[in-house]
CSV table of C-alpha atoms in Angstrom, one decimal:
chain,number,residue,atom,x,y,z
A,1,UNK,CA,44.2,-62.5,-19.5
A,2,UNK,CA,43.6,-63.6,-23.1
A,3,UNK,CA,45.0,-60.9,-25.4
A,4,UNK,CA,44.0,-60.6,-29.0
A,5,UNK,CA,45.8,-57.3,-29.8
A,6,UNK,CA,49.5,-56.4,-29.4
A,7,UNK,CA,48.5,-52.9,-28.3
A,8,UNK,CA,46.0,-54.2,-25.8
A,9,UNK,CA,48.4,-56.7,-24.3
A,10,UNK,CA,51.1,-54.1,-23.9
A,11,UNK,CA,48.7,-51.8,-22.1
A,12,UNK,CA,47.2,-54.3,-19.7
A,13,UNK,CA,50.5,-56.0,-18.9
A,14,UNK,CA,51.9,-52.7,-17.9
A,15,UNK,CA,48.9,-51.3,-16.0
A,16,UNK,CA,46.8,-54.2,-14.6
A,17,UNK,CA,47.9,-53.4,-11.0
A,18,UNK,CA,47.7,-49.6,-11.4
A,19,UNK,CA,45.2,-47.1,-10.0
A,20,UNK,CA,41.7,-47.6,-11.6
A,21,UNK,CA,41.3,-43.9,-12.4
A,22,UNK,CA,44.8,-43.7,-13.9
A,23,UNK,CA,43.9,-46.7,-16.0
A,24,UNK,CA,40.7,-45.0,-17.2
A,25,UNK,CA,42.4,-41.7,-18.1
A,26,UNK,CA,45.3,-43.3,-19.9
A,27,UNK,CA,43.2,-45.9,-21.7
A,28,UNK,CA,41.3,-43.1,-23.4
A,29,UNK,CA,44.4,-42.7,-25.6
A,30,UNK,CA,44.9,-46.4,-26.3
A,31,UNK,CA,43.8,-48.2,-29.5
A,32,UNK,CA,42.5,-51.7,-29.0
A,33,UNK,CA,41.7,-53.5,-32.2
A,34,UNK,CA,41.6,-57.1,-33.2
A,35,UNK,CA,44.4,-58.2,-35.6
A,36,UNK,CA,43.8,-61.8,-36.4
A,37,UNK,CA,41.9,-63.3,-39.3
A,38,UNK,CA,38.2,-63.9,-38.5
A,39,UNK,CA,36.1,-66.7,-39.8
A,40,UNK,CA,33.6,-65.2,-42.3
A,41,UNK,CA,34.2,-61.8,-40.7
A,42,UNK,CA,32.7,-62.9,-37.4
A,43,UNK,CA,34.4,-61.1,-34.5
A,44,UNK,CA,34.9,-63.6,-31.7
A,45,UNK,CA,34.4,-63.5,-27.9
A,46,UNK,CA,37.6,-62.3,-26.3
A,47,UNK,CA,36.8,-63.8,-22.9
A,48,UNK,CA,35.9,-67.2,-24.4
A,49,UNK,CA,32.7,-69.1,-25.0
A,50,UNK,CA,29.9,-69.2,-22.4
A,51,UNK,CA,30.4,-72.9,-21.9
A,52,UNK,CA,34.1,-72.4,-21.0
A,53,UNK,CA,33.8,-69.3,-18.8
A,54,UNK,CA,30.4,-69.0,-17.3
A,55,UNK,CA,30.1,-70.6,-13.8
A,56,UNK,CA,27.0,-70.7,-11.6
A,57,UNK,CA,26.7,-67.7,-9.3
A,58,UNK,CA,23.2,-68.2,-7.9
A,59,UNK,CA,23.1,-65.3,-5.4
A,60,UNK,CA,25.9,-62.9,-6.2
A,61,UNK,CA,24.0,-60.7,-8.6
A,62,UNK,CA,20.9,-60.8,-6.3
A,63,UNK,CA,23.1,-59.3,-3.5
A,64,UNK,CA,24.3,-56.6,-5.9
A,65,UNK,CA,20.8,-55.9,-7.0
A,66,UNK,CA,19.8,-55.3,-3.4
A,67,UNK,CA,22.7,-52.9,-3.0
A,68,UNK,CA,22.0,-51.1,-6.3
A,69,UNK,CA,18.2,-51.3,-6.7
A,70,UNK,CA,18.0,-48.4,-9.1
A,71,UNK,CA,21.0,-49.4,-11.3
A,72,UNK,CA,20.7,-53.2,-11.6
A,73,UNK,CA,17.6,-55.1,-12.6
A,74,UNK,CA,17.3,-58.9,-12.7
A,75,UNK,CA,13.5,-58.9,-13.3
A,76,UNK,CA,10.5,-56.6,-13.6
A,77,UNK,CA,7.3,-56.4,-11.4
A,78,UNK,CA,6.1,-59.7,-10.1
A,79,UNK,CA,2.5,-58.4,-10.1
A,80,UNK,CA,1.9,-58.2,-13.9
A,81,UNK,CA,1.9,-61.0,-16.5
A,82,UNK,CA,4.6,-59.4,-18.6
A,83,UNK,CA,8.0,-60.9,-19.6
A,84,UNK,CA,11.0,-59.6,-21.6
A,85,UNK,CA,12.9,-61.7,-24.1
A,86,UNK,CA,16.6,-60.8,-24.3
A,87,UNK,CA,19.3,-62.0,-26.7
A,88,UNK,CA,23.0,-61.8,-26.2
A,89,UNK,CA,26.2,-61.9,-28.3
A,90,UNK,CA,24.9,-60.9,-31.7
A,91,UNK,CA,24.5,-59.8,-34.3
A,92,UNK,CA,25.4,-63.1,-35.9
A,93,UNK,CA,25.0,-63.6,-39.6
A,94,UNK,CA,23.7,-67.2,-39.1
A,95,UNK,CA,21.3,-67.0,-36.2
A,96,UNK,CA,20.1,-63.4,-35.6
A,97,UNK,CA,18.0,-63.4,-38.8
A,98,UNK,CA,16.4,-66.6,-37.7
A,99,UNK,CA,15.5,-65.1,-34.3
A,100,UNK,CA,14.2,-61.9,-36.0
A,101,UNK,CA,12.0,-63.9,-38.3
A,102,UNK,CA,10.3,-65.8,-35.4
A,103,UNK,CA,9.8,-62.5,-33.5
A,104,UNK,CA,8.2,-60.9,-36.6
A,105,UNK,CA,6.0,-63.9,-37.1
A,106,UNK,CA,4.5,-63.4,-33.6
A,107,UNK,CA,4.7,-59.6,-33.6
A,108,UNK,CA,6.8,-59.7,-30.5
A,109,UNK,CA,9.4,-57.0,-29.6
A,110,UNK,CA,12.6,-58.1,-27.7
A,111,UNK,CA,15.8,-56.6,-26.4
A,112,UNK,CA,19.2,-57.4,-28.1
A,113,UNK,CA,22.4,-56.9,-26.2
A,114,UNK,CA,24.9,-56.5,-29.0
A,115,UNK,CA,28.7,-56.8,-29.2
A,116,UNK,CA,30.2,-53.7,-30.7
A,117,UNK,CA,32.6,-55.4,-33.0
A,118,UNK,CA,29.8,-57.6,-34.4
A,119,UNK,CA,27.4,-54.7,-34.7
A,120,UNK,CA,29.9,-52.8,-36.7
A,121,UNK,CA,30.8,-55.7,-39.0
A,122,UNK,CA,27.1,-56.7,-39.5
A,123,UNK,CA,25.6,-53.2,-39.5
A,124,UNK,CA,22.8,-54.2,-41.8
A,125,UNK,CA,21.6,-56.7,-39.3
A,126,UNK,CA,22.0,-54.2,-36.5
A,127,UNK,CA,19.9,-51.8,-38.5
A,128,UNK,CA,17.2,-54.4,-39.1
A,129,UNK,CA,17.0,-55.1,-35.3
A,130,UNK,CA,16.4,-51.4,-34.8
A,131,UNK,CA,14.1,-50.9,-37.7
A,132,UNK,CA,11.8,-53.8,-36.6
A,133,UNK,CA,11.2,-52.1,-33.3
A,134,UNK,CA,13.5,-54.0,-31.0
A,135,UNK,CA,15.6,-52.4,-28.3
A,136,UNK,CA,19.3,-52.5,-28.5
A,137,UNK,CA,21.6,-52.7,-25.4
A,138,UNK,CA,25.3,-52.6,-24.9
A,139,UNK,CA,27.2,-55.9,-24.5
A,140,UNK,CA,30.8,-54.5,-24.8
A,141,UNK,CA,32.9,-54.3,-27.9
A,142,UNK,CA,35.0,-57.5,-27.6
A,143,UNK,CA,33.1,-59.5,-24.9
A,144,UNK,CA,35.9,-59.7,-22.3
A,145,UNK,CA,35.5,-61.0,-18.8
A,146,UNK,CA,35.3,-57.6,-17.2
A,147,UNK,CA,35.9,-58.3,-13.5
A,148,UNK,CA,39.3,-59.5,-14.5
A,149,UNK,CA,40.0,-56.2,-16.2
A,150,UNK,CA,40.5,-52.6,-14.9
A,151,UNK,CA,37.8,-49.9,-14.9
A,152,UNK,CA,39.6,-48.3,-17.8
A,153,UNK,CA,38.8,-51.3,-19.9
A,154,UNK,CA,35.2,-51.2,-19.0
A,155,UNK,CA,35.0,-47.5,-19.9
A,156,UNK,CA,36.6,-48.2,-23.3
A,157,UNK,CA,34.3,-51.2,-24.1
A,158,UNK,CA,31.3,-49.2,-23.0
A,159,UNK,CA,32.0,-46.0,-25.0
A,160,UNK,CA,33.2,-47.7,-28.2
A,161,UNK,CA,30.1,-49.9,-28.4
A,162,UNK,CA,27.8,-46.9,-27.7
A,163,UNK,CA,29.4,-45.0,-30.6
A,164,UNK,CA,29.0,-47.9,-33.0
A,165,UNK,CA,25.3,-48.4,-32.1
A,166,UNK,CA,24.6,-44.7,-32.2
A,167,UNK,CA,26.3,-44.4,-35.6
A,168,UNK,CA,24.0,-47.1,-37.0
A,169,UNK,CA,20.7,-46.4,-35.2
A,170,UNK,CA,20.9,-42.8,-34.0
A,171,UNK,CA,20.4,-44.0,-30.4
A,172,UNK,CA,23.0,-44.2,-27.6
A,173,UNK,CA,21.9,-47.2,-25.6
A,174,UNK,CA,21.2,-46.9,-21.9
A,175,UNK,CA,21.0,-50.6,-21.2
A,176,UNK,CA,24.2,-52.5,-20.4
A,177,UNK,CA,24.6,-56.3,-19.9
A,178,UNK,CA,28.0,-57.6,-18.8
A,179,UNK,CA,29.5,-60.6,-20.6
A,180,UNK,CA,28.8,-63.8,-18.7
A,181,UNK,CA,26.7,-61.7,-16.3
A,182,UNK,CA,29.9,-61.0,-14.4
A,183,UNK,CA,29.6,-57.9,-12.2
A,184,UNK,CA,31.1,-56.3,-9.1
A,185,UNK,CA,30.4,-53.2,-7.1
A,186,UNK,CA,33.0,-51.0,-8.8
A,187,UNK,CA,31.6,-51.8,-12.2
A,188,UNK,CA,28.0,-51.0,-11.2
A,189,UNK,CA,29.1,-47.7,-9.6
A,190,UNK,CA,30.9,-46.6,-12.7
A,191,UNK,CA,28.1,-47.7,-15.0
A,192,UNK,CA,25.5,-45.8,-12.9
A,193,UNK,CA,27.7,-42.7,-13.0
A,194,UNK,CA,27.8,-43.0,-16.8
A,195,UNK,CA,24.0,-43.1,-17.0
A,196,UNK,CA,23.7,-46.8,-17.7
A,197,UNK,CA,21.1,-49.2,-16.4
A,198,UNK,CA,22.6,-52.7,-15.8
A,199,UNK,CA,20.4,-55.6,-16.9
A,200,UNK,CA,20.7,-59.2,-15.7
A,201,UNK,CA,18.1,-62.0,-15.9
A,202,UNK,CA,16.2,-64.4,-13.7
A,203,UNK,CA,15.4,-67.1,-16.3
A,204,UNK,CA,18.2,-68.7,-18.2
A,205,UNK,CA,17.4,-70.7,-21.3
A,206,UNK,CA,20.8,-72.4,-21.2
A,207,UNK,CA,20.7,-72.4,-25.0
A,208,UNK,CA,24.5,-71.8,-25.0
A,209,UNK,CA,24.8,-75.4,-23.9
A,210,UNK,CA,23.2,-76.4,-27.2
A,211,UNK,CA,20.8,-79.0,-25.6
A,212,UNK,CA,18.3,-78.9,-28.4
A,213,UNK,CA,15.1,-76.9,-28.9
A,214,UNK,CA,12.9,-79.0,-26.6
A,215,UNK,CA,15.2,-78.6,-23.7
A,216,UNK,CA,15.7,-74.9,-24.3
A,217,UNK,CA,11.9,-74.3,-24.4
A,218,UNK,CA,11.4,-76.4,-21.3
A,219,UNK,CA,14.2,-74.5,-19.4
A,220,UNK,CA,12.3,-71.3,-20.0
A,221,UNK,CA,8.7,-72.5,-19.6
A,222,UNK,CA,9.5,-74.3,-16.4
A,223,UNK,CA,11.0,-71.2,-14.7
A,224,UNK,CA,9.2,-68.2,-16.2
A,225,UNK,CA,6.9,-66.0,-14.1
A,226,UNK,CA,5.5,-62.6,-13.9
A,227,UNK,CA,8.2,-60.0,-14.6
A,228,UNK,CA,10.8,-62.4,-15.9
A,229,UNK,CA,13.7,-61.3,-17.9
A,230,UNK,CA,14.6,-64.3,-20.1
A,231,UNK,CA,18.1,-64.9,-21.3
A,232,UNK,CA,18.7,-66.4,-24.8
A,233,UNK,CA,21.4,-66.0,-27.4
A,234,UNK,CA,21.4,-65.1,-31.1
A,235,UNK,CA,25.2,-65.4,-31.2
A,236,UNK,CA,28.1,-67.0,-29.5
A,237,UNK,CA,31.3,-68.8,-30.1
A,238,UNK,CA,31.8,-69.5,-33.8
A,239,UNK,CA,31.7,-73.3,-33.2
A,240,UNK,CA,28.3,-73.1,-31.5
A,241,UNK,CA,25.1,-74.1,-33.3
A,242,UNK,CA,22.3,-72.0,-32.0
A,243,UNK,CA,19.6,-72.9,-34.5
A,244,UNK,CA,17.7,-74.6,-31.7
A,245,UNK,CA,17.2,-71.1,-30.1
A,246,UNK,CA,15.0,-69.9,-32.9
A,247,UNK,CA,13.1,-73.2,-33.0
A,248,UNK,CA,12.6,-73.1,-29.2
A,249,UNK,CA,11.6,-69.4,-29.3
A,250,UNK,CA,8.6,-70.3,-31.5
A,251,UNK,CA,7.4,-72.8,-28.9
A,252,UNK,CA,8.0,-70.4,-26.0
A,253,UNK,CA,6.1,-67.5,-27.5
A,254,UNK,CA,3.2,-69.6,-28.6
A,255,UNK,CA,2.8,-71.2,-25.1
A,256,UNK,CA,3.2,-68.0,-23.1
A,257,UNK,CA,0.8,-66.1,-25.4
A,258,UNK,CA,-1.8,-68.8,-24.8
A,259,UNK,CA,-1.3,-68.2,-21.1
A,260,UNK,CA,-2.1,-64.5,-21.5
A,261,UNK,CA,1.5,-63.4,-21.2
A,262,UNK,CA,2.5,-60.0,-22.7
A,263,UNK,CA,5.9,-59.7,-24.3
A,264,UNK,CA,7.5,-56.3,-23.7
A,265,UNK,CA,11.0,-54.8,-24.1
A,266,UNK,CA,13.3,-54.4,-21.1
A,267,UNK,CA,12.8,-50.6,-20.8
A,268,UNK,CA,9.0,-51.2,-20.7
A,269,UNK,CA,9.3,-54.0,-18.2
A,270,UNK,CA,11.5,-52.1,-15.7
A,271,UNK,CA,10.5,-48.5,-16.5
A,272,UNK,CA,13.7,-47.0,-17.8
A,273,UNK,CA,14.4,-45.1,-21.0
A,274,UNK,CA,15.9,-47.0,-24.0
A,275,UNK,CA,18.5,-44.2,-24.7
A,276,UNK,CA,20.8,-42.1,-22.6
């Protein structure tokens, strides 16, 4: 495991093979804070960039969705021409404002899954997302690869991010998206018990590969359908250039609106509350 905190490393090295409930209880008393210098105050992805970590798992989350149909959603109803745009890994001081500007231009509301450390550091952007009518979901505090961690770590990441978002917006988010889309049964059971709804996707823009705006737009438009949850990114590893995401977004919205598609938020698409 990649450790970016002395306290965090000490805790996980000592307890990674322990009982999950013991980890959860003890981790409540553990402080986990990043200690290294950050480029332009941009908290980084602990688990690594999408391009280094994310591997194709074409059916694993579909299997989990069948097992937990009321807790995990990969898409909405296939009978209505509605889709939900979602953005991960923000807020980012470079790209989130660009995405928000495009959404405002088209009067489209989206769902942003925010990293707690970034939401806290860039609280004005977080507030703008909320004030402009978009839904905010929980994307953990440090973006670890959660299946490699204990349930105590998940609980800490969940609650710390909830508190940050609630302090800024007044809303405790119900929606949760796991970094890299990485999930297992134990995680979903715990999240369901905590009152969360887990959100995946069924259309991946692959913008994190930085292929350029035309390819990003084509990745979405070639795969979108009724009820699609579309994955895009307004943040990522500091070395990534996601300017193509905002440029592709303009093309995606224009084309789908011309086809009569309605853009809704994830809570509207799947019929769950925005807040706990």
